[in-house]
CSV table of C-alpha atoms and ligand atoms in Angstrom, one decimal:
chain,number,residue,atom,x,y,z
A,147,MET,CA,4.0,7.2,-72.6
A,148,SER,CA,5.9,8.2,-75.6
A,149,ILE,CA,5.8,11.7,-77.0
A,150,THR,CA,5.6,11.6,-80.9
A,151,THR,CA,7.9,14.4,-82.3
A,152,PRO,CA,5.8,16.7,-84.4
A,153,THR,CA,7.5,18.4,-87.2
A,154,SER,CA,8.3,22.0,-86.9
A,155,ALA,CA,5.7,23.1,-89.3
A,156,SER,CA,2.8,21.5,-87.2
A,157,LEU,CA,4.1,23.3,-83.9
A,158,ALA,CA,1.5,25.3,-82.2
A,159,GLN,CA,2.8,28.7,-81.7
A,160,HIS,CA,1.7,29.1,-77.9
A,161,ARG,CA,3.9,28.8,-74.7
A,162,ASN,CA,2.6,25.7,-72.9
A,163,LEU,CA,4.4,24.6,-69.8
A,164,VAL,CA,2.9,21.0,-68.5
A,165,THR,CA,5.9,20.3,-66.1
A,166,GLU,CA,8.3,22.5,-64.1
A,167,ILE,CA,11.3,23.6,-66.1
A,168,PRO,CA,13.4,21.6,-66.4
A,169,GLY,CA,10.8,18.7,-66.3
A,170,PRO,CA,11.5,15.1,-65.2
A,171,ARG,CA,12.6,13.7,-68.7
A,172,SER,CA,15.0,16.5,-69.3
A,173,ALA,CA,16.5,16.1,-65.8
A,174,GLU,CA,17.1,12.5,-66.7
A,175,LYS,CA,18.8,13.4,-69.7
A,176,LEU,CA,20.9,16.1,-67.9
A,177,ALA,CA,22.2,13.4,-65.7
A,178,ARG,CA,23.4,11.4,-68.9
A,179,LYS,CA,24.8,14.7,-70.2
A,180,GLN,CA,26.7,15.1,-67.0
A,181,LYS,CA,28.0,11.4,-67.3
A,182,TYR,CA,29.3,11.5,-70.9
A,183,VAL,CA,29.8,15.1,-71.9
A,184,ALA,CA,32.7,17.2,-70.7
A,185,ASP,CA,32.0,19.7,-68.1
A,186,GLY,CA,33.5,22.5,-70.1
A,187,VAL,CA,30.6,22.3,-72.4
A,188,GLY,CA,28.1,24.5,-70.5
A,189,THR,CA,24.4,24.6,-70.6
A,190,THR,CA,22.1,27.9,-70.4
A,191,LEU,CA,18.7,26.0,-69.8
A,192,PRO,CA,18.8,22.4,-69.3
A,193,VAL,CA,15.9,21.4,-71.4
A,194,PHE,CA,16.4,19.0,-74.0
A,195,ILE,CA,14.8,20.0,-77.4
A,196,GLU,CA,12.8,17.5,-79.7
A,197,ALA,CA,11.3,19.9,-82.2
A,198,ALA,CA,11.5,23.5,-83.0
A,199,GLY,CA,9.9,26.0,-85.5
A,200,GLY,CA,8.4,29.5,-85.8
A,201,GLY,CA,9.3,30.9,-82.1
A,202,ILE,CA,8.8,27.7,-80.3
A,203,LEU,CA,11.2,25.0,-78.9
A,204,LEU,CA,9.4,21.8,-77.9
A,205,ASP,CA,11.1,19.9,-75.0
A,206,ALA,CA,11.3,16.2,-74.2
A,207,ASP,CA,8.6,16.8,-71.5
A,208,GLY,CA,6.2,18.4,-73.9
A,209,ASN,CA,6.8,21.9,-72.9
A,210,SER,CA,6.7,24.6,-75.4
A,211,LEU,CA,9.1,27.3,-74.7
A,212,ILE,CA,9.3,30.8,-76.6
A,213,ASP,CA,12.8,31.2,-78.4
A,214,LEU,CA,14.5,34.6,-77.9
A,215,GLY,CA,17.9,33.4,-78.6
A,216,SER,CA,17.7,31.5,-82.2
A,217,GLY,CA,20.5,29.2,-80.9
A,218,ILE,CA,22.8,32.3,-80.6
A,219,ALA,CA,21.8,34.2,-83.8
A,220,VAL,CA,21.7,31.1,-86.0
A,221,THR,CA,18.1,30.3,-86.9
A,222,THR,CA,17.2,33.7,-88.3
A,223,VAL,CA,14.9,32.1,-91.0
A,224,GLY,CA,13.2,29.8,-88.2
A,225,ASN,CA,14.2,26.4,-87.2
A,226,ALA,CA,13.7,23.8,-90.1
A,227,ALA,CA,12.7,26.7,-92.3
A,228,PRO,CA,10.8,25.0,-95.1
A,229,GLU,CA,13.1,26.0,-98.0
A,230,VAL,CA,16.2,24.8,-96.0
A,231,VAL,CA,14.6,21.5,-95.1
A,232,ARG,CA,13.6,21.0,-98.8
A,233,ARG,CA,16.8,21.7,-100.2
A,234,VAL,CA,18.7,19.8,-97.6
A,235,GLN,CA,16.8,16.7,-98.0
A,236,GLU,CA,17.2,16.8,-101.8
A,237,GLN,CA,21.1,17.3,-101.4
A,238,VAL,CA,21.4,14.7,-98.5
A,239,ALA,CA,19.9,12.2,-100.9
A,240,ALA,CA,21.9,13.0,-104.0
A,241,PHE,CA,25.5,13.2,-102.4
A,242,THR,CA,26.8,14.2,-99.0
A,243,HIS,CA,30.4,15.0,-99.5
A,244,THR,CA,33.0,14.9,-102.0
A,245,CYS,CA,35.4,17.5,-100.7
A,246,PHE,CA,35.2,20.8,-102.8
A,247,MET,CA,39.1,20.7,-103.2
A,248,VAL,CA,38.9,17.3,-104.6
A,249,THR,CA,36.1,17.4,-107.1
A,250,PRO,CA,33.9,20.6,-106.9
A,251,TYR,CA,30.1,20.8,-107.2
A,252,ASP,CA,27.7,23.8,-108.0
A,253,GLY,CA,26.3,24.5,-104.5
A,254,TYR,CA,29.6,25.9,-103.2
A,255,VAL,CA,29.9,28.3,-106.2
A,256,ASP,CA,26.1,29.3,-105.8
A,257,VAL,CA,26.8,30.3,-102.2
A,258,CYS,CA,29.9,32.4,-103.2
A,259,GLU,CA,28.0,34.1,-106.0
A,260,ALA,CA,24.9,34.9,-103.6
A,261,LEU,CA,27.6,36.4,-101.2
A,262,ALA,CA,29.2,38.3,-103.9
A,263,GLU,CA,25.9,40.0,-104.6
A,264,LEU,CA,24.5,40.3,-100.9
A,265,THR,CA,27.5,41.8,-99.2
A,266,PRO,CA,28.4,45.4,-99.0
A,267,GLY,CA,30.0,47.0,-102.0
A,268,ALA,CA,29.7,46.7,-106.0
A,269,HIS,CA,33.3,45.8,-106.6
A,270,ALA,CA,34.3,42.2,-107.7
A,271,LYS,CA,34.3,39.7,-104.9
A,272,LYS,CA,35.3,36.3,-104.3
A,273,SER,CA,34.6,33.9,-101.2
A,274,ALA,CA,36.1,30.9,-99.6
A,275,LEU,CA,33.9,28.6,-97.2
A,276,PHE,CA,34.5,27.1,-93.9
A,277,ASN,CA,32.8,25.3,-91.0
A,278,SER,CA,32.6,27.9,-88.1
A,279,GLY,CA,32.8,31.4,-87.5
A,280,ALA,CA,36.1,31.2,-85.7
A,281,GLU,CA,37.6,29.4,-88.7
A,282,ALA,CA,36.4,32.2,-91.1
A,283,VAL,CA,38.1,34.8,-88.9
A,284,GLU,CA,41.3,32.9,-88.8
A,285,ASN,CA,41.3,32.8,-92.6
A,286,ALA,CA,40.4,36.5,-92.9
A,287,VAL,CA,43.7,37.1,-90.9
A,288,LYS,CA,45.5,34.7,-93.2
A,289,ILE,CA,44.4,36.4,-96.2
A,290,ALA,CA,45.1,39.9,-95.0
A,291,ARG,CA,48.7,39.0,-94.0
A,292,VAL,CA,49.6,37.4,-97.3
A,293,ALA,CA,48.0,40.2,-99.2
A,294,THR,CA,49.8,43.0,-97.1
A,295,GLY,CA,52.9,41.2,-96.3
A,296,ARG,CA,52.4,42.5,-92.7
A,297,ASP,CA,51.8,40.6,-89.4
A,298,ALA,CA,49.9,42.8,-86.9
A,299,VAL,CA,46.0,42.5,-86.3
A,300,ALA,CA,44.1,45.2,-84.4
A,301,VAL,CA,41.0,44.2,-82.5
A,302,PHE,CA,38.7,46.0,-79.9
A,303,ASP,CA,37.6,45.9,-76.4
A,304,HIS,CA,34.8,43.8,-75.7
A,305,ALA,CA,35.6,41.8,-79.0
A,306,TYR,CA,34.3,38.1,-79.6
A,307,HIS,CA,35.7,36.3,-82.5
A,308,GLY,CA,36.0,32.6,-81.5
A,309,ARG,CA,37.6,29.9,-79.4
A,310,THR,CA,40.7,28.8,-81.5
A,311,ASN,CA,44.0,29.9,-80.7
A,312,LEU,CA,44.3,32.9,-82.9
A,313,THR,CA,40.6,33.9,-82.3
A,314,MET,CA,41.1,33.6,-78.4
A,315,ALA,CA,43.9,36.0,-78.7
A,316,MET,CA,41.6,38.4,-80.7
A,317,THR,CA,38.7,37.8,-78.2
A,318,ALA,CA,38.6,40.4,-75.3
A,319,LYS,CA,37.0,38.5,-72.4
A,320,ASN,CA,39.1,36.0,-70.1
A,321,MET,CA,36.4,33.9,-68.3
A,322,PRO,CA,35.2,31.7,-69.8
A,323,TYR,CA,36.8,31.9,-73.2
A,324,LYS,CA,40.4,32.1,-72.4
A,325,ASN,CA,41.2,31.2,-68.9
A,326,GLY,CA,44.0,28.8,-68.6
A,327,PHE,CA,44.2,28.2,-72.4
A,328,GLY,CA,47.4,30.3,-73.3
A,329,PRO,CA,49.9,30.9,-74.5
A,330,PHE,CA,48.1,32.8,-77.2
A,331,ALA,CA,49.0,33.9,-80.7
A,332,GLY,CA,51.2,37.0,-81.0
A,333,GLU,CA,50.8,40.4,-82.8
A,334,VAL,CA,47.3,40.8,-81.8
A,335,TYR,CA,46.6,44.4,-80.4
A,336,ARG,CA,43.5,45.7,-78.7
A,337,LEU,CA,41.9,49.1,-79.3
A,338,PRO,CA,39.4,51.1,-77.3
A,339,MET,CA,35.9,50.5,-78.7
A,340,SER,CA,33.0,53.0,-79.3
A,341,TYR,CA,30.7,52.2,-76.3
A,342,PRO,CA,28.2,55.0,-76.3
A,343,PHE,CA,26.5,54.1,-73.0
A,344,ARG,CA,29.8,53.7,-71.2
A,345,GLU,CA,31.4,57.1,-72.4
A,346,THR,CA,31.3,60.9,-71.8
A,347,ALA,CA,28.1,61.8,-73.1
A,348,GLY,CA,28.0,63.2,-76.6
A,349,ILE,CA,31.5,61.9,-77.8
A,350,LYS,CA,31.2,61.5,-81.5
A,351,GLY,CA,32.0,58.5,-83.5
A,352,GLU,CA,34.7,60.3,-85.3
A,353,ASP,CA,36.4,61.0,-82.0
A,354,ALA,CA,36.3,57.4,-80.7
A,355,ALA,CA,37.8,56.4,-84.1
A,356,ALA,CA,40.5,59.0,-83.7
A,357,ARG,CA,41.3,57.6,-80.2
A,358,ALA,CA,41.6,54.1,-81.6
A,359,ILE,CA,43.8,55.2,-84.6
A,360,ASP,CA,46.1,57.3,-82.5
A,361,GLN,CA,46.8,54.2,-80.3
A,362,LEU,CA,47.4,52.1,-83.3
A,363,GLU,CA,49.8,54.6,-84.9
A,364,LYS,CA,51.7,55.0,-81.6
A,365,GLN,CA,51.7,51.4,-80.5
A,366,VAL,CA,51.8,49.3,-83.7
A,367,GLY,CA,52.3,51.7,-86.7
A,368,ALA,CA,50.3,51.3,-89.9
A,369,ASP,CA,53.2,49.8,-91.9
A,370,ASN,CA,53.2,46.8,-89.5
A,371,LEU,CA,49.4,46.4,-89.8
A,372,ALA,CA,47.8,43.7,-91.8
A,373,CYS,CA,44.3,44.3,-90.7
A,374,VAL,CA,41.8,45.8,-88.4
A,375,VAL,CA,38.9,43.4,-87.5
A,376,ILE,CA,35.7,44.7,-86.0
A,377,GLU,CA,32.3,43.4,-85.1
A,378,PRO,CA,30.1,46.3,-86.6
A,379,ILE,CA,27.8,45.6,-83.6
A,380,LEU,CA,29.5,43.7,-80.8
A,381,GLY,CA,27.9,40.3,-80.4
A,382,GLU,CA,29.2,38.6,-77.0
A,383,GLY,CA,30.5,41.7,-75.9
A,384,GLY,CA,27.0,43.3,-75.2
A,385,PHE,CA,25.4,44.3,-78.6
A,386,VAL,CA,27.1,47.7,-78.4
A,387,VAL,CA,26.3,49.7,-81.4
A,388,PRO,CA,29.3,52.1,-81.9
A,389,ALA,CA,28.5,55.7,-82.1
A,390,GLU,CA,27.7,57.0,-85.6
A,391,GLY,CA,30.7,57.9,-87.6
A,392,PHE,CA,32.9,55.4,-85.9
A,393,LEU,CA,33.0,52.6,-88.5
A,394,PRO,CA,33.1,55.0,-91.4
A,395,ALA,CA,36.2,56.8,-89.9
A,396,LEU,CA,38.0,53.4,-89.3
A,397,ALA,CA,37.3,52.1,-92.7
A,398,ALA,CA,38.6,55.4,-94.3
A,399,TRP,CA,41.9,55.3,-92.2
A,400,CYS,CA,42.2,51.6,-93.5
A,401,ARG,CA,41.9,52.6,-96.8
A,402,ASP,CA,44.3,55.3,-96.7
A,403,HIS,CA,47.0,53.2,-95.2
A,404,ASP,CA,46.4,50.0,-97.2
A,405,VAL,CA,45.3,48.1,-94.1
A,406,VAL,CA,42.5,45.4,-94.6
A,407,PHE,CA,39.4,46.4,-93.0
A,408,VAL,CA,37.6,43.3,-91.9
A,409,ALA,CA,33.9,43.2,-90.8
A,410,ASP,CA,33.1,40.3,-88.5
A,411,GLU,CA,29.4,39.9,-89.3
A,412,ILE,CA,29.2,36.5,-88.0
A,413,GLN,CA,26.5,37.3,-85.5
A,414,SER,CA,25.1,40.5,-87.0
A,415,GLY,CA,24.8,39.4,-90.8
A,416,PHE,CA,22.1,38.0,-92.9
A,417,CYS,CA,19.0,40.3,-92.1
A,418,ARG,CA,19.5,40.1,-88.4
A,419,THR,CA,19.8,43.9,-88.0
A,420,GLY,CA,17.2,44.8,-90.6
A,421,GLU,CA,19.7,45.0,-93.4
A,422,TRP,CA,21.5,42.4,-95.2
A,423,PHE,CA,24.6,43.1,-93.0
A,424,ALA,CA,25.1,45.5,-90.1
A,425,CYS,CA,27.8,47.5,-92.1
A,426,ASP,CA,24.9,48.7,-94.7
A,427,HIS,CA,23.3,50.9,-92.0
A,428,GLU,CA,26.2,53.5,-92.5
A,429,GLY,CA,27.3,52.4,-96.0
A,430,VAL,CA,30.6,51.0,-94.8
A,431,VAL,CA,32.2,48.7,-97.3
A,432,PRO,CA,34.6,46.4,-95.7
A,433,ASP,CA,37.6,44.7,-97.8
A,434,LEU,CA,36.9,41.4,-96.2
A,435,ILE,CA,33.7,40.2,-94.3
A,436,THR,CA,33.2,37.1,-92.3
A,437,THR,CA,29.8,35.5,-92.0
A,438,ALA,CA,28.6,32.2,-90.4
A,439,LYS,CA,25.5,31.6,-88.1
A,440,GLY,CA,22.5,33.0,-89.9
A,441,ILE,CA,23.9,32.1,-93.4
A,442,ALA,CA,22.7,28.4,-93.4
A,443,GLY,CA,19.6,28.2,-91.1
A,444,GLY,CA,21.2,26.1,-88.6
A,445,LEU,CA,24.0,24.1,-90.7
A,446,PRO,CA,27.5,24.6,-90.1
A,447,LEU,CA,28.8,26.9,-92.7
A,448,ALA,CA,30.9,30.1,-92.7
A,449,ALA,CA,32.5,32.3,-95.2
A,450,VAL,CA,35.3,34.9,-95.8
A,451,THR,CA,34.1,37.2,-98.8
A,452,GLY,CA,36.1,40.0,-100.1
A,453,ARG,CA,37.9,42.1,-102.9
A,454,ALA,CA,38.6,39.7,-105.6
A,455,GLU,CA,42.4,40.9,-105.5
A,456,LEU,CA,42.7,40.5,-101.9
A,457,MET,CA,41.1,37.1,-101.9
A,458,ASP,CA,43.3,36.1,-104.8
A,459,ALA,CA,46.6,37.1,-103.2
A,460,VAL,CA,46.7,33.6,-101.4
A,461,HIS,CA,48.7,30.9,-103.4
A,462,VAL,CA,46.7,28.0,-104.9
A,463,GLY,CA,46.0,25.4,-102.1
A,464,GLY,CA,46.5,27.8,-99.2
A,465,LEU,CA,42.9,28.0,-98.3
A,466,GLY,CA,40.6,25.1,-97.6
A,467,GLY,CA,39.7,22.4,-95.3
A,468,THR,CA,38.0,18.8,-95.5
A,469,TYR,CA,34.4,20.0,-94.9
A,470,GLY,CA,34.6,23.6,-95.7
A,471,GLY,CA,31.5,24.5,-98.0
A,472,ASN,CA,30.0,20.9,-97.5
A,473,PRO,CA,27.3,20.3,-100.0
A,474,VAL,CA,24.5,19.7,-97.4
A,475,ALA,CA,25.6,23.0,-95.7
A,476,CYS,CA,25.6,25.0,-99.0
A,477,ALA,CA,22.1,23.7,-99.9
A,478,ALA,CA,20.8,24.8,-96.6
A,479,ALA,CA,22.4,28.3,-97.1
A,480,LEU,CA,20.7,28.6,-100.4
A,481,GLY,CA,17.4,27.6,-98.7
A,482,ALA,CA,18.0,30.2,-96.0
A,483,ILE,CA,18.7,33.0,-98.4
A,484,GLU,CA,15.8,32.0,-100.3
A,485,GLU,CA,13.7,32.3,-97.3
A,486,MET,CA,15.2,35.8,-96.5
A,487,ARG,CA,14.4,37.0,-99.9
A,488,SER,CA,10.9,35.7,-100.3
A,489,HIS,CA,9.7,36.7,-96.8
A,490,ASP,CA,11.6,40.1,-97.0
A,491,LEU,CA,13.3,39.3,-93.7
A,492,ARG,CA,15.1,42.7,-93.5
A,493,ALA,CA,11.7,44.3,-93.1
A,494,ARG,CA,10.6,41.7,-90.6
A,495,ALA,CA,13.7,42.4,-88.5
A,496,ARG,CA,12.8,46.1,-88.5
A,497,ALA,CA,9.1,45.3,-87.4
A,498,VAL,CA,10.5,43.0,-84.8
A,499,GLU,CA,12.8,45.7,-83.6
A,500,SER,CA,9.8,48.2,-83.2
A,501,LEU,CA,7.8,45.7,-81.2
A,502,ILE,CA,10.8,44.9,-78.9
A,503,ARG,CA,11.6,48.4,-78.3
A,504,ARG,CA,8.0,49.4,-77.5
A,505,ARG,CA,7.9,46.8,-74.9
A,506,LEU,CA,11.6,47.5,-73.5
A,507,ASP,CA,10.8,51.3,-73.2
A,508,THR,CA,7.7,50.5,-71.0
A,509,ILE,CA,9.6,47.9,-68.9
A,510,ALA,CA,12.5,50.2,-68.5
A,511,ALA,CA,10.1,53.1,-67.3
A,512,ASP,CA,9.2,50.8,-64.3
A,513,HIS,CA,12.6,49.5,-63.6
A,514,PRO,CA,15.6,51.9,-63.5
A,515,VAL,CA,17.8,48.8,-63.3
A,516,ILE,CA,17.5,48.8,-67.2
A,517,ALA,CA,20.3,51.5,-67.8
A,518,ASP,CA,20.4,51.3,-71.8
A,519,ILE,CA,18.4,49.9,-74.5
A,520,ARG,CA,20.3,49.3,-77.7
A,521,GLY,CA,20.6,47.2,-81.0
A,522,ARG,CA,19.2,47.0,-84.4
A,523,GLY,CA,16.5,45.0,-85.9
A,524,ALA,CA,16.3,41.6,-84.2
A,525,MET,CA,19.5,42.1,-82.4
A,526,MET,CA,18.2,44.1,-79.4
A,527,ALA,CA,19.7,44.4,-75.9
A,528,ILE,CA,19.3,46.0,-72.5
A,529,GLU,CA,22.1,46.7,-70.1
A,530,LEU,CA,21.4,46.2,-66.4
A,531,CYS,CA,23.2,48.7,-63.7
A,532,LYS,CA,22.7,49.7,-60.4
A,533,PRO,CA,20.2,52.6,-60.8
A,534,GLY,CA,21.8,55.9,-61.6
A,535,THR,CA,25.2,54.4,-62.0
A,536,LEU,CA,27.5,52.6,-64.6
A,537,GLU,CA,27.9,49.7,-62.0
A,538,PRO,CA,27.0,46.4,-63.8
A,539,ASP,CA,24.3,44.3,-62.1
A,540,ALA,CA,24.9,40.9,-63.2
A,541,ALA,CA,23.2,39.5,-60.1
A,542,ARG,CA,19.9,41.0,-61.4
A,543,ALA,CA,20.5,39.7,-64.9
A,544,ALA,CA,21.0,36.3,-63.4
A,545,ALA,CA,17.7,36.5,-61.4
A,546,VAL,CA,15.7,38.0,-64.4
A,547,ALA,CA,17.1,35.3,-66.7
A,548,ALA,CA,16.3,32.4,-64.1
A,549,TYR,CA,12.7,33.8,-63.9
A,550,CYS,CA,12.2,33.7,-67.7
A,551,HIS,CA,13.6,30.3,-68.0
A,552,LYS,CA,11.3,28.8,-65.4
A,553,ASN,CA,8.3,30.6,-67.1
A,554,GLY,CA,9.4,29.2,-70.5
A,555,VAL,CA,11.2,31.9,-72.3
A,556,VAL,CA,14.7,31.1,-73.6
A,557,VAL,CA,16.6,34.3,-73.1
A,558,LEU,CA,20.4,34.8,-73.3
A,559,THR,CA,22.7,37.1,-71.6
A,560,CYS,CA,26.1,38.5,-72.8
A,561,GLY,CA,28.4,41.4,-72.2
A,562,THR,CA,31.8,41.9,-70.6
A,563,TRP,CA,30.1,41.9,-67.1
A,564,GLY,CA,27.5,39.5,-67.9
A,565,ASN,CA,24.9,42.2,-67.2
A,566,VAL,CA,23.2,42.4,-70.7
A,567,PHE,CA,20.3,40.8,-72.1
A,568,ARG,CA,20.2,40.1,-75.7
A,569,PHE,CA,17.0,39.4,-77.6
A,570,LEU,CA,17.6,37.4,-80.8
A,571,PRO,CA,14.2,35.8,-81.7
A,572,PRO,CA,13.9,33.9,-85.1
A,573,LEU,CA,12.2,36.1,-87.6
A,574,SER,CA,9.6,33.4,-88.0
A,575,ILE,CA,8.2,34.3,-84.7
A,576,PRO,CA,4.7,35.5,-84.8
A,577,ASP,CA,4.1,38.9,-83.2
A,578,ASP,CA,1.7,37.7,-80.5
A,579,LEU,CA,4.2,35.1,-79.3
A,580,LEU,CA,6.8,38.0,-79.1
A,581,GLU,CA,4.5,39.9,-77.2
A,582,GLU,CA,3.7,37.2,-74.8
A,583,ALA,CA,7.6,36.5,-74.2
A,584,PHE,CA,7.9,40.1,-73.4
A,585,ASP,CA,4.9,39.7,-71.0
A,586,VAL,CA,7.1,37.2,-69.0
A,587,VAL,CA,10.1,39.5,-69.4
A,588,ALA,CA,8.1,42.3,-67.7
A,589,GLU,CA,7.0,39.8,-65.0
A,590,ALA,CA,10.6,38.8,-64.5
A,591,PHE,CA,11.5,42.3,-63.6
A,592,ALA,CA,8.7,42.8,-61.4
A,593,ALA,CA,9.2,39.6,-59.6
A,594,THR,CA,13.0,40.2,-59.1
A,595,ALA,CA,12.6,43.8,-58.0
B,184,LIG,N1,32.6,36.0,-84.3
B,184,LIG,C1,31.1,37.9,-83.9
B,184,LIG,O1,29.4,36.1,-82.6
B,184,LIG,C2,30.3,33.3,-82.2
B,184,LIG,C3,29.7,32.1,-79.5
B,184,LIG,C4,29.2,31.2,-78.5
B,184,LIG,P1,31.8,30.0,-84.3
B,184,LIG,N2,29.4,33.7,-81.2
B,184,LIG,C5,28.7,32.7,-80.4
B,184,LIG,C6,30.3,30.2,-77.8
B,184,LIG,O2,30.2,30.6,-76.6
B,184,LIG,O3,31.1,29.6,-78.3
B,184,LIG,C7,31.2,34.3,-83.1
B,184,LIG,C8,30.7,35.7,-83.2
B,184,LIG,C9,31.4,36.4,-83.8
B,184,LIG,C10,32.8,34.9,-84.4
B,184,LIG,C11,32.3,34.0,-83.7
B,184,LIG,C12,32.7,32.5,-83.7
B,184,LIG,O4,31.8,31.7,-84.5
B,184,LIG,O5,31.0,29.6,-85.1
B,184,LIG,O6,31.2,29.8,-82.8
B,184,LIG,O7,33.3,29.6,-84.4
């Protein structure tokens, strides 16, 4: 029997399991993967996907799973979103590549114009486009170094910035990202993050910033520092929202010392948190901002956007890459941004937050292992600890995740200790499907108690 693959638009928005998870077809495909794909490339849930749209992932066995991960915060506008599909199809039929550095085209410039409008701050901005988040972060550092004539880069505890050599150095967690892959790039210094749940109750954001700044001044020195790079809400590190005042104080210190303040909004950007960017919640205006993931509805695209004079500090030819700002990826980005604007996805993310918070509050009341509920918009998380302590409970997180996966809900964990669930649904998910997903999450906590 062959399963004809429906288009994303025709996918029924219901969880429907017709085999166990993974089913027999997925199991066969997994065996092939194990034969031909390097073991280093892991798998969270071994179901092979044949179509996706709304809040549903349809697998090779005909199971419809609920997507609470958006392919790690990428398909914010939904999978195969109509404007993305339309513009990609048009572009792919017109031309697929010229290399923007050889002969330019409008799509690239259109994306840079949109970034200048949408990113925080009213100053003159310019952008350069790349393929992946890690590449954007590397380029932000290159730009900051040229612009300041300084070497040092400051990053934070629990940070994640990528898997290339420089960004591995900037990423905090050893396993699985760094283990055995050194030596790492030098001149990267790590600072204490504001992590309200794990700190003395009531420590203010300004005080947490002062602690980080004191360490910077004593161990690095502002005169040696090119940039401070921070995720305004930690992504892989556990969806930690720093205490109010932390980000503005850091940004102000950077401004006073001619240090480039770089916001890595690769995971938090493009409506995910209920604003265009997470920095917008506190009116923080970064000098440079890195974006990727949600920018292009699933196609690979990344950007560095920032103050025109900083961006222009680099010599002609100093920024680029064969595929950066590929025309098909740019068409996808313009389609994704159109979807965000026309469906007011910032408001949708805030509505998703209130639904998720309501469900999590209820679940947490019955399950004291849920020690913290945090996040913004459709970037929500719970941290699991042995009740009444700060001791991470990664085993319980793994058990809850396994239950959800068996029951057709794709959930992702994160956090330095692997004890955080992050909920990142596509904003195209209908409310009743989101409710159903949290019915399963609630069952999962009950079943593993
Ligand atoms: N900066 C804040 O979240 C990517 C990593 C998945 P790339 N996060 C998902 C994995 O295990 O590889 C990320 C991020 C932040 C940078 C990156 C890197 O983006 O597009 O994966 O290179």
